[in-house]
């Protein structure tokens, strides 16, 4: 069984993001980049399925600039067998990424596609759902447990009322949540071995996909600075400030 894992290169989660001076986006020059944390969870789950004998091949896929090869090498260092980069300098929106992944899926014919429920840079939470619609495959989002059995994926997901368990006939798409697992650390020997693993580079034109954006960013601005907190001397002063300054009561 082949599993496709989509991974995205984003600003490292430990880095404080700064808005560009012209308001066109966030600053990424000379900033540490890493794999999207939710995609790391998807990759870890695929690795565990392979170690359990349920999966035979793991293929990592990323869409974006050539620098995404670093993210794919990290995925192969963790245990992915090979990688595919759809290289483009265009600003990719979720629908464009979903179309690219759908084209890769038609080529690779995986039994399962795993990806994070959202990316921490845009927080769109759309790609997995759009991909399922394009392929016509069943989907389970926000997975907190995953098992494969008898040609199906058994997925437990968190909903407002508690937990929901879905039985998806393969091929299927699953997006991962934080509680699914804790990603492993990558060792130096595996990082060295990953340099020898195959990494194919394709273009959107080769896949027959139009990635032109239909959405433009008008302005990006940092949130307003919150005023510093104060210590009040009594309850009456607290109530006064809540009523007249904060206007919350």
mmCIF file of C-alpha atoms in Angstrom:
data_model
loop_
_atom_site.group_PDB
_atom_site.id
_atom_site.type_symbol
_atom_site.label_atom_id
_atom_site.label_comp_id
_atom_site.label_asym_id
_atom_site.label_seq_id
_atom_site.Cartn_x
_atom_site.Cartn_y
_atom_site.Cartn_z
ATOM 1 C CA UNK A 1 0.000 0.000 0.000
ATOM 2 C CA UNK A 2 1.266 3.430 -0.958
ATOM 3 C CA UNK A 3 0.672 6.545 1.168
ATOM 4 C CA UNK A 4 1.083 10.101 -0.052
ATOM 5 C CA UNK A 5 2.019 12.706 2.572
ATOM 6 C CA UNK A 6 1.667 16.390 1.724
ATOM 7 C CA UNK A 7 4.103 18.656 3.582
ATOM 8 C CA UNK A 8 4.407 22.439 3.528
ATOM 9 C CA UNK A 9 7.378 24.697 4.225
ATOM 10 C CA UNK A 10 6.419 27.420 6.708
ATOM 11 C CA UNK A 11 8.063 29.831 9.113
ATOM 12 C CA UNK A 12 9.220 27.846 12.140
ATOM 13 C CA UNK A 13 6.590 27.791 14.890
ATOM 14 C CA UNK A 14 9.118 29.083 17.436
ATOM 15 C CA UNK A 15 9.814 32.235 15.412
ATOM 16 C CA UNK A 16 7.965 35.467 16.069
ATOM 17 C CA UNK A 17 6.477 36.589 12.763
ATOM 18 C CA UNK A 18 6.972 40.176 11.570
ATOM 19 C CA UNK A 19 4.953 41.979 8.919
ATOM 20 C CA UNK A 20 6.826 43.480 5.974
ATOM 21 C CA UNK A 21 7.165 47.256 5.923
ATOM 22 C CA UNK A 22 5.026 47.543 2.788
ATOM 23 C CA UNK A 23 2.251 45.391 4.286
ATOM 24 C CA UNK A 24 2.432 42.860 1.450
ATOM 25 C CA UNK A 25 2.959 39.859 3.725
ATOM 26 C CA UNK A 26 5.145 38.492 6.503
ATOM 27 C CA UNK A 27 8.930 38.606 6.476
ATOM 28 C CA UNK A 28 10.530 35.325 5.399
ATOM 29 C CA UNK A 29 14.006 36.501 4.371
ATOM 30 C CA UNK A 30 16.705 35.132 6.696
ATOM 31 C CA UNK A 31 13.999 33.513 8.825
ATOM 32 C CA UNK A 32 14.167 29.899 9.978
ATOM 33 C CA UNK A 33 11.763 27.718 8.015
ATOM 34 C CA UNK A 34 10.556 24.224 8.851
ATOM 35 C CA UNK A 35 7.866 21.672 8.088
ATOM 36 C CA UNK A 36 4.336 22.629 9.045
ATOM 37 C CA UNK A 37 3.716 21.020 12.489
ATOM 38 C CA UNK A 38 0.427 19.411 11.452
ATOM 39 C CA UNK A 39 2.154 17.876 8.427
ATOM 40 C CA UNK A 40 4.863 16.514 10.736
ATOM 41 C CA UNK A 41 2.081 14.684 12.578
ATOM 42 C CA UNK A 42 0.755 13.295 9.280
ATOM 43 C CA UNK A 43 4.243 12.099 8.369
ATOM 44 C CA UNK A 44 4.753 10.481 11.774
ATOM 45 C CA UNK A 45 1.453 8.619 11.473
ATOM 46 C CA UNK A 46 2.446 7.326 8.041
ATOM 47 C CA UNK A 47 5.766 6.141 9.450
ATOM 48 C CA UNK A 48 3.993 4.270 12.233
ATOM 49 C CA UNK A 49 1.672 2.594 9.735
ATOM 50 C CA UNK A 50 4.699 1.478 7.734
ATOM 51 C CA UNK A 51 6.452 0.167 10.828
ATOM 52 C CA UNK A 52 3.302 -1.796 11.672
ATOM 53 C CA UNK A 53 3.416 -3.440 8.235
ATOM 54 C CA UNK A 54 0.228 -1.807 6.947
ATOM 55 C CA UNK A 55 2.028 0.413 4.410
ATOM 56 C CA UNK A 56 4.783 -0.446 1.946
ATOM 57 C CA UNK A 57 5.800 2.932 0.476
ATOM 58 C CA UNK A 58 5.710 6.538 1.708
ATOM 59 C CA UNK A 59 5.896 9.389 -0.786
ATOM 60 C CA UNK A 60 6.290 12.970 0.486
ATOM 61 C CA UNK A 61 4.976 15.793 -1.714
ATOM 62 C CA UNK A 62 5.445 19.538 -1.458
ATOM 63 C CA UNK A 63 4.412 22.442 -3.670
ATOM 64 C CA UNK A 64 6.348 25.695 -3.858
ATOM 65 C CA UNK A 65 9.778 27.174 -4.433
ATOM 66 C CA UNK A 66 12.957 25.138 -4.830
ATOM 67 C CA UNK A 67 13.738 25.733 -1.142
ATOM 68 C CA UNK A 68 10.950 23.231 -0.365
ATOM 69 C CA UNK A 69 13.481 20.536 -1.197
ATOM 70 C CA UNK A 70 14.853 21.074 2.317
ATOM 71 C CA UNK A 71 11.458 20.183 3.772
ATOM 72 C CA UNK A 72 11.230 17.097 1.580
ATOM 73 C CA UNK A 73 14.739 16.006 2.595
ATOM 74 C CA UNK A 74 13.615 16.346 6.219
ATOM 75 C CA UNK A 75 10.623 14.121 5.444
ATOM 76 C CA UNK A 76 12.893 11.510 3.861
ATOM 77 C CA UNK A 77 15.272 11.748 6.818
ATOM 78 C CA UNK A 78 12.331 10.907 9.052
ATOM 79 C CA UNK A 79 11.554 7.845 6.942
ATOM 80 C CA UNK A 80 9.755 8.724 3.699
ATOM 81 C CA UNK A 81 10.983 6.556 0.803
ATOM 82 C CA UNK A 82 11.006 9.237 -1.875
ATOM 83 C CA UNK A 83 9.742 12.735 -2.543
ATOM 84 C CA UNK A 84 8.115 14.861 -5.231
ATOM 85 C CA UNK A 85 8.415 18.641 -5.480
ATOM 86 C CA UNK A 86 6.020 20.609 -7.665
ATOM 87 C CA UNK A 87 8.233 23.624 -8.158
ATOM 88 C CA UNK A 88 6.712 27.040 -8.744
ATOM 89 C CA UNK A 89 7.373 30.576 -7.587
ATOM 90 C CA UNK A 90 3.687 31.463 -7.769
ATOM 91 C CA UNK A 91 1.843 32.230 -4.557
ATOM 92 C CA UNK A 92 -0.206 29.084 -4.078
ATOM 93 C CA UNK A 93 -3.707 29.228 -2.652
ATOM 94 C CA UNK A 94 -5.401 26.135 -1.149
ATOM 95 C CA UNK A 95 -7.350 25.350 -4.327
ATOM 96 C CA UNK A 96 -4.186 25.450 -6.451
ATOM 97 C CA UNK A 97 -2.400 23.147 -3.994
ATOM 98 C CA UNK A 98 -5.374 20.778 -3.984
ATOM 99 C CA UNK A 99 -5.329 20.646 -7.791
ATOM 100 C CA UNK A 100 -1.605 19.905 -7.823
ATOM 101 C CA UNK A 101 -2.001 17.165 -5.218
ATOM 102 C CA UNK A 102 -4.916 15.709 -7.165
ATOM 103 C CA UNK A 103 -2.731 15.521 -10.285
ATOM 104 C CA UNK A 104 0.036 13.813 -8.299
ATOM 105 C CA UNK A 105 -2.512 11.388 -6.833
ATOM 106 C CA UNK A 106 -3.705 10.442 -10.310
ATOM 107 C CA UNK A 107 -0.101 9.645 -11.257
ATOM 108 C CA UNK A 108 0.893 7.828 -8.087
ATOM 109 C CA UNK A 109 -2.409 6.076 -7.307
ATOM 110 C CA UNK A 110 -1.949 6.024 -3.502
ATOM 111 C CA UNK A 111 -4.368 4.194 -1.235
ATOM 112 C CA UNK A 112 -4.240 6.963 1.349
ATOM 113 C CA UNK A 113 -3.340 10.657 1.406
ATOM 114 C CA UNK A 114 -2.326 12.194 4.740
ATOM 115 C CA UNK A 115 -1.852 15.886 5.409
ATOM 116 C CA UNK A 116 -2.156 18.309 8.283
ATOM 117 C CA UNK A 117 -5.565 19.785 8.988
ATOM 118 C CA UNK A 118 -4.156 23.271 8.336
ATOM 119 C CA UNK A 119 -0.926 25.186 7.841
ATOM 120 C CA UNK A 120 0.215 27.546 10.564
ATOM 121 C CA UNK A 121 0.993 30.365 8.125
ATOM 122 C CA UNK A 122 -2.425 30.941 6.553
ATOM 123 C CA UNK A 123 -4.623 28.743 8.815
ATOM 124 C CA UNK A 124 -6.960 28.131 5.862
ATOM 125 C CA UNK A 125 -7.948 24.533 6.741
ATOM 126 C CA UNK A 126 -9.162 23.973 3.177
ATOM 127 C CA UNK A 127 -6.683 21.902 1.164
ATOM 128 C CA UNK A 128 -7.679 18.457 2.423
ATOM 129 C CA UNK A 129 -11.373 19.075 1.887
ATOM 130 C CA UNK A 130 -10.836 20.536 -1.586
ATOM 131 C CA UNK A 131 -8.594 17.613 -2.534
ATOM 132 C CA UNK A 132 -11.259 15.120 -1.477
ATOM 133 C CA UNK A 133 -13.842 16.963 -3.587
ATOM 134 C CA UNK A 134 -11.566 17.026 -6.652
ATOM 135 C CA UNK A 135 -10.765 13.318 -6.418
ATOM 136 C CA UNK A 136 -14.202 12.213 -5.258
ATOM 137 C CA UNK A 137 -12.637 10.297 -2.358
ATOM 138 C CA UNK A 138 -14.022 9.912 1.178
ATOM 139 C CA UNK A 139 -12.405 12.137 3.781
ATOM 140 C CA UNK A 140 -11.953 12.404 7.531
ATOM 141 C CA UNK A 141 -10.702 15.665 9.026
ATOM 142 C CA UNK A 142 -9.139 16.446 12.422
ATOM 143 C CA UNK A 143 -8.108 12.834 13.002
ATOM 144 C CA UNK A 144 -7.036 11.963 16.551
ATOM 145 C CA UNK A 145 -6.757 8.194 15.887
ATOM 146 C CA UNK A 146 -6.142 6.232 12.694
ATOM 147 C CA UNK A 147 -6.055 2.534 11.871
ATOM 148 C CA UNK A 148 -6.104 0.542 8.632
ATOM 149 C CA UNK A 149 -8.017 -2.724 8.336
ATOM 150 C CA UNK A 150 -9.659 -4.724 5.546
ATOM 151 C CA UNK A 151 -9.245 -2.069 2.874
ATOM 152 C CA UNK A 152 -10.613 0.685 5.057
ATOM 153 C CA UNK A 153 -9.362 3.498 7.282
ATOM 154 C CA UNK A 154 -10.906 3.684 10.745
ATOM 155 C CA UNK A 155 -10.637 7.309 11.875
ATOM 156 C CA UNK A 156 -11.598 8.814 15.208
ATOM 157 C CA UNK A 157 -12.061 12.569 15.100
ATOM 158 C CA UNK A 158 -12.997 15.206 17.628
ATOM 159 C CA UNK A 159 -16.320 16.992 17.201
ATOM 160 C CA UNK A 160 -18.231 19.437 19.374
ATOM 161 C CA UNK A 161 -20.199 16.653 21.035
ATOM 162 C CA UNK A 162 -17.211 14.406 21.777
ATOM 163 C CA UNK A 163 -15.650 11.798 19.466
ATOM 164 C CA UNK A 164 -16.837 10.512 16.100
ATOM 165 C CA UNK A 165 -15.536 7.324 14.434
ATOM 166 C CA UNK A 166 -15.654 7.004 10.654
ATOM 167 C CA UNK A 167 -15.042 4.000 8.416
ATOM 168 C CA UNK A 168 -13.609 5.141 5.073
ATOM 169 C CA UNK A 169 -13.222 2.813 2.119
ATOM 170 C CA UNK A 170 -9.806 3.302 0.545
ATOM 171 C CA UNK A 171 -8.569 5.302 -1.287
ATOM 172 C CA UNK A 172 -9.278 8.094 1.167
ATOM 173 C CA UNK A 173 -7.962 11.377 2.520
ATOM 174 C CA UNK A 174 -7.250 12.047 6.196
ATOM 175 C CA UNK A 175 -6.200 15.349 7.766
ATOM 176 C CA UNK A 176 -4.430 15.140 11.098
ATOM 177 C CA UNK A 177 -4.959 16.908 14.406
ATOM 178 C CA UNK A 178 -2.535 17.556 17.260
ATOM 179 C CA UNK A 179 -3.633 14.633 19.445
ATOM 180 C CA UNK A 180 -2.883 11.975 16.833
ATOM 181 C CA UNK A 181 0.777 11.518 17.830
ATOM 182 C CA UNK A 182 4.061 13.171 18.779
ATOM 183 C CA UNK A 183 6.552 13.355 15.866
ATOM 184 C CA UNK A 184 9.930 11.720 16.363
ATOM 185 C CA UNK A 185 13.315 13.421 16.286
ATOM 186 C CA UNK A 186 15.389 12.853 13.168
ATOM 187 C CA UNK A 187 18.876 11.418 13.716
ATOM 188 C CA UNK A 188 22.013 12.626 11.934
ATOM 189 C CA UNK A 189 22.666 9.275 10.168
ATOM 190 C CA UNK A 190 19.168 9.378 8.694
ATOM 191 C CA UNK A 191 19.710 12.962 7.545
ATOM 192 C CA UNK A 192 22.789 11.799 5.657
ATOM 193 C CA UNK A 193 20.932 8.821 4.159
ATOM 194 C CA UNK A 194 18.122 11.116 2.975
ATOM 195 C CA UNK A 195 20.528 12.872 0.607
ATOM 196 C CA UNK A 196 20.666 9.697 -1.486
ATOM 197 C CA UNK A 197 16.915 9.134 -1.687
ATOM 198 C CA UNK A 198 15.156 10.086 -4.947
ATOM 199 C CA UNK A 199 13.536 13.513 -5.185
ATOM 200 C CA UNK A 200 11.612 14.222 -8.389
ATOM 201 C CA UNK A 201 10.951 17.810 -9.473
ATOM 202 C CA UNK A 202 7.887 18.606 -11.575
ATOM 203 C CA UNK A 203 6.211 21.812 -12.690
ATOM 204 C CA UNK A 204 2.511 22.746 -12.710
ATOM 205 C CA UNK A 205 2.638 22.828 -16.524
ATOM 206 C CA UNK A 206 3.842 19.211 -16.616
ATOM 207 C CA UNK A 207 0.854 18.279 -14.467
ATOM 208 C CA UNK A 208 -1.519 20.366 -16.575
ATOM 209 C CA UNK A 209 -2.575 22.517 -13.630
ATOM 210 C CA UNK A 210 -3.234 26.265 -13.686
ATOM 211 C CA UNK A 211 -1.992 27.727 -10.394
ATOM 212 C CA UNK A 212 -2.818 31.370 -11.131
ATOM 213 C CA UNK A 213 -4.374 32.925 -8.047
ATOM 214 C CA UNK A 214 -7.880 34.361 -8.220
ATOM 215 C CA UNK A 215 -7.393 36.045 -4.844
ATOM 216 C CA UNK A 216 -5.133 39.015 -4.116
ATOM 217 C CA UNK A 217 -3.855 40.198 -0.740
ATOM 218 C CA UNK A 218 -4.731 43.826 -0.198
ATOM 219 C CA UNK A 219 -2.833 44.353 3.035
ATOM 220 C CA UNK A 220 -1.275 42.449 5.917
ATOM 221 C CA UNK A 221 -1.116 44.192 9.290
ATOM 222 C CA UNK A 222 0.043 43.152 12.745
ATOM 223 C CA UNK A 223 -2.621 43.091 15.489
ATOM 224 C CA UNK A 224 -2.845 46.200 17.621
ATOM 225 C CA UNK A 225 -0.727 46.229 20.754
ATOM 226 C CA UNK A 226 -2.619 45.383 23.912
ATOM 227 C CA UNK A 227 -2.301 47.901 26.749
ATOM 228 C CA UNK A 228 -0.373 46.788 29.799
ATOM 229 C CA UNK A 229 -2.358 45.362 32.699
ATOM 230 C CA UNK A 230 -2.802 47.259 35.941
ATOM 231 C CA UNK A 231 -3.333 46.247 39.552
ATOM 232 C CA UNK A 232 -6.421 47.750 41.168
ATOM 233 C CA UNK A 233 -6.783 48.417 44.858
ATOM 234 C CA UNK A 234 -10.305 47.067 45.393
ATOM 235 C CA UNK A 235 -13.332 45.443 43.764
ATOM 236 C CA UNK A 236 -15.100 48.763 43.254
ATOM 237 C CA UNK A 237 -12.206 50.081 41.134
ATOM 238 C CA UNK A 238 -12.121 46.828 39.156
ATOM 239 C CA UNK A 239 -15.813 47.067 38.375
ATOM 240 C CA UNK A 240 -15.444 50.691 37.380
ATOM 241 C CA UNK A 241 -12.674 49.902 34.913
ATOM 242 C CA UNK A 242 -14.548 46.928 33.470
ATOM 243 C CA UNK A 243 -17.673 49.043 33.041
ATOM 244 C CA UNK A 244 -16.222 52.359 31.827
ATOM 245 C CA UNK A 245 -12.845 51.502 30.225
ATOM 246 C CA UNK A 246 -13.085 47.927 28.970
ATOM 247 C CA UNK A 247 -16.854 48.209 28.493
ATOM 248 C CA UNK A 248 -17.363 44.505 29.038
ATOM 249 C CA UNK A 249 -20.087 44.779 31.667
#
